[in-house]
CSV table of C-alpha atoms in Angstrom, one decimal:
chain,number,residue,atom,x,y,z
A,1,UNK,CA,88.2,209.7,65.9
A,2,UNK,CA,87.8,211.8,69.0
A,3,UNK,CA,90.6,214.1,69.8
A,4,UNK,CA,90.3,215.6,73.3
A,5,UNK,CA,92.2,218.4,74.9
A,6,UNK,CA,94.1,217.8,78.1
A,7,UNK,CA,96.1,214.7,77.2
A,8,UNK,CA,99.8,214.4,77.8
A,9,UNK,CA,100.6,216.1,74.5
A,10,UNK,CA,98.7,219.2,73.5
A,11,UNK,CA,99.5,221.8,70.8
A,12,UNK,CA,96.3,223.8,70.1
A,13,UNK,CA,96.7,225.9,67.0
A,14,UNK,CA,94.4,228.7,65.8
A,15,UNK,CA,93.7,227.7,62.2
A,16,UNK,CA,91.7,230.8,61.5
A,17,UNK,CA,95.0,232.7,61.3
A,18,UNK,CA,96.4,230.6,58.4
A,19,UNK,CA,97.4,232.7,55.4
A,20,UNK,CA,95.2,231.8,52.5
A,21,UNK,CA,94.2,228.5,54.1
A,22,UNK,CA,97.6,227.0,53.9
A,23,UNK,CA,100.2,226.3,56.5
A,24,UNK,CA,102.5,223.8,58.2
A,25,UNK,CA,102.6,222.7,61.8
A,26,UNK,CA,105.4,220.7,63.5
A,27,UNK,CA,104.9,219.1,66.9
A,28,UNK,CA,108.1,218.1,68.7
A,29,UNK,CA,107.3,216.3,72.0
A,30,UNK,CA,109.5,216.9,75.0
A,31,UNK,CA,110.9,213.8,76.7
A,32,UNK,CA,108.5,214.4,79.6
A,33,UNK,CA,105.6,214.3,77.2
A,34,UNK,CA,107.0,211.1,75.5
A,35,UNK,CA,107.3,209.5,79.0
A,36,UNK,CA,103.7,210.4,79.8
A,37,UNK,CA,102.5,209.0,76.5
A,38,UNK,CA,104.5,205.8,77.0
A,39,UNK,CA,102.7,205.3,80.3
A,40,UNK,CA,99.3,206.0,78.7
A,41,UNK,CA,100.1,203.5,75.9
A,42,UNK,CA,101.5,200.9,78.3
A,43,UNK,CA,104.9,200.6,76.6
A,44,UNK,CA,108.4,201.0,78.1
A,45,UNK,CA,109.5,204.1,76.2
A,46,UNK,CA,108.9,206.7,73.4
A,47,UNK,CA,111.6,209.1,72.2
A,48,UNK,CA,112.1,211.6,69.3
A,49,UNK,CA,108.3,212.0,68.7
A,50,UNK,CA,107.6,214.4,65.9
A,51,UNK,CA,104.5,215.2,63.9
A,52,UNK,CA,104.8,217.1,60.7
A,53,UNK,CA,101.5,218.4,59.2
A,54,UNK,CA,100.6,220.4,56.0
A,55,UNK,CA,97.3,222.2,56.1
A,56,UNK,CA,95.2,223.1,53.1
A,57,UNK,CA,91.7,224.6,52.8
A,58,UNK,CA,89.8,227.3,54.6
A,59,UNK,CA,89.4,228.1,58.3
A,60,UNK,CA,86.1,226.1,58.2
A,61,UNK,CA,87.2,223.2,55.9
A,62,UNK,CA,90.8,221.9,56.3
A,63,UNK,CA,92.7,218.9,55.0
A,64,UNK,CA,95.6,217.9,57.2
A,65,UNK,CA,98.3,215.6,55.7
A,66,UNK,CA,101.7,214.6,56.9
A,67,UNK,CA,103.3,212.0,59.1
A,68,UNK,CA,104.1,211.1,62.7
A,69,UNK,CA,107.5,209.6,63.5
A,70,UNK,CA,109.1,208.3,66.7
A,71,UNK,CA,111.3,205.6,68.2
A,72,UNK,CA,109.4,203.3,70.6
A,73,UNK,CA,110.4,200.6,72.9
A,74,UNK,CA,107.9,197.7,73.0
A,75,UNK,CA,107.9,194.3,74.6
A,76,UNK,CA,108.1,191.3,72.2
A,77,UNK,CA,105.0,189.1,72.5
A,78,UNK,CA,107.1,186.0,71.8
A,79,UNK,CA,110.3,186.4,73.8
A,80,UNK,CA,109.1,189.1,76.2
A,81,UNK,CA,112.3,191.1,75.6
A,82,UNK,CA,112.1,194.9,75.2
A,83,UNK,CA,113.2,196.2,71.8
A,84,UNK,CA,113.3,199.5,70.0
A,85,UNK,CA,111.7,200.2,66.6
A,86,UNK,CA,110.9,203.1,64.4
A,87,UNK,CA,107.2,204.1,63.8
A,88,UNK,CA,106.3,206.2,60.8
A,89,UNK,CA,102.6,206.7,60.4
A,90,UNK,CA,101.0,208.7,57.5
A,91,UNK,CA,98.4,211.2,58.4
A,92,UNK,CA,95.4,212.3,56.3
A,93,UNK,CA,92.5,213.9,58.1
A,94,UNK,CA,89.7,216.3,57.1
A,95,UNK,CA,88.5,218.8,59.6
A,96,UNK,CA,85.4,221.1,59.5
A,97,UNK,CA,84.0,223.8,61.7
A,98,UNK,CA,82.1,222.4,64.6
A,99,UNK,CA,79.2,224.7,63.6
A,100,UNK,CA,78.7,222.8,60.4
A,101,UNK,CA,78.4,219.5,62.3
A,102,UNK,CA,75.4,220.6,64.4
A,103,UNK,CA,72.4,218.4,63.7
A,104,UNK,CA,74.2,215.8,61.8
A,105,UNK,CA,74.2,212.1,62.9
A,106,UNK,CA,77.7,210.7,63.2
A,107,UNK,CA,76.3,207.1,62.8
A,108,UNK,CA,75.0,207.8,59.4
A,109,UNK,CA,78.1,209.1,57.7
A,110,UNK,CA,81.8,209.4,58.2
A,111,UNK,CA,82.0,213.0,59.6
A,112,UNK,CA,85.1,215.1,59.4
A,113,UNK,CA,86.8,215.9,62.7
A,114,UNK,CA,85.7,219.2,64.3
A,115,UNK,CA,87.5,222.5,64.3
A,116,UNK,CA,86.5,223.8,67.8
A,117,UNK,CA,86.5,227.6,68.3
A,118,UNK,CA,88.8,227.9,65.3
A,119,UNK,CA,91.4,225.6,66.8
A,120,UNK,CA,92.9,222.1,66.2
A,121,UNK,CA,95.0,220.2,68.8
A,122,UNK,CA,97.9,219.0,66.8
A,123,UNK,CA,99.5,217.4,69.9
A,124,UNK,CA,96.5,215.1,70.3
A,125,UNK,CA,96.6,214.4,66.6
A,126,UNK,CA,100.3,213.4,66.9
A,127,UNK,CA,99.6,211.1,69.9
A,128,UNK,CA,96.6,209.5,68.1
A,129,UNK,CA,98.5,208.7,65.0
A,130,UNK,CA,101.5,207.4,67.0
A,131,UNK,CA,99.0,205.0,68.8
A,132,UNK,CA,97.7,203.9,65.4
A,133,UNK,CA,101.2,203.2,64.2
A,134,UNK,CA,102.1,200.9,67.2
A,135,UNK,CA,102.1,197.2,66.4
A,136,UNK,CA,99.5,195.6,68.7
A,137,UNK,CA,101.6,192.3,68.7
A,138,UNK,CA,105.2,193.5,68.5
A,139,UNK,CA,107.8,191.0,67.7
A,140,UNK,CA,111.5,191.6,68.1
A,141,UNK,CA,113.4,191.4,64.8
A,142,UNK,CA,114.7,187.8,64.3
A,143,UNK,CA,112.2,186.2,66.7
A,144,UNK,CA,109.8,183.8,65.1
A,145,UNK,CA,106.8,182.2,66.7
A,146,UNK,CA,107.5,178.5,66.8
A,147,UNK,CA,104.2,176.7,66.7
A,148,UNK,CA,104.3,173.6,68.7
A,149,UNK,CA,103.5,170.6,66.5
A,150,UNK,CA,102.2,167.3,67.8
A,151,UNK,CA,104.0,164.2,66.4
A,152,UNK,CA,102.0,163.2,63.4
A,153,UNK,CA,101.8,159.6,64.7
A,154,UNK,CA,100.5,161.0,68.1
A,155,UNK,CA,96.8,161.4,67.7
A,156,UNK,CA,94.8,163.4,70.2
A,157,UNK,CA,93.7,160.4,72.2
A,158,UNK,CA,96.8,158.2,71.8
A,159,UNK,CA,98.0,159.0,75.3
A,160,UNK,CA,94.6,157.9,76.7
A,161,UNK,CA,94.8,154.7,74.7
A,162,UNK,CA,98.2,154.0,76.2
A,163,UNK,CA,96.9,154.5,79.7
A,164,UNK,CA,94.1,152.1,79.0
A,165,UNK,CA,96.5,149.5,77.7
A,166,UNK,CA,95.4,149.9,74.1
A,167,UNK,CA,92.0,148.3,75.0
A,168,UNK,CA,89.0,149.3,73.0
A,169,UNK,CA,85.7,149.8,74.6
A,170,UNK,CA,82.7,147.6,74.0
A,171,UNK,CA,81.3,147.9,70.5
């Protein structure tokens, strides 16, 4: 997963200053940041976005666990009505110093995310896990997809047979 600086939500934290390799980080997005993320994600709205993270390890090897929570407004793929729902996405990510990744091939193994210049962007991490928690095919509660069924007596070419007057072709 590639977390890049400069997105609509950034909170770069110097993890080298963590006492004894432990700490906690909370990211509370402003409404302006939520609005910018909603535009990026192509959904009507995001509100009350919070990422809560616990950090454990050393400045060069960190495990980040926690959760990302928000209220999101999405558009129902069946009724096309907007509706609001709660997203709660668990977070568990390993980070390692970017120096330790030099010369490794990302295609061969699942590499930890990099700690760049002693920092992790917890805003980008919050945005990424919110995106992972969004339903790609949102459905408003109570709305069911009704599959259109053909009448069992109506076979695929029955209408064509009626047009031809029920005649069968030469055999």
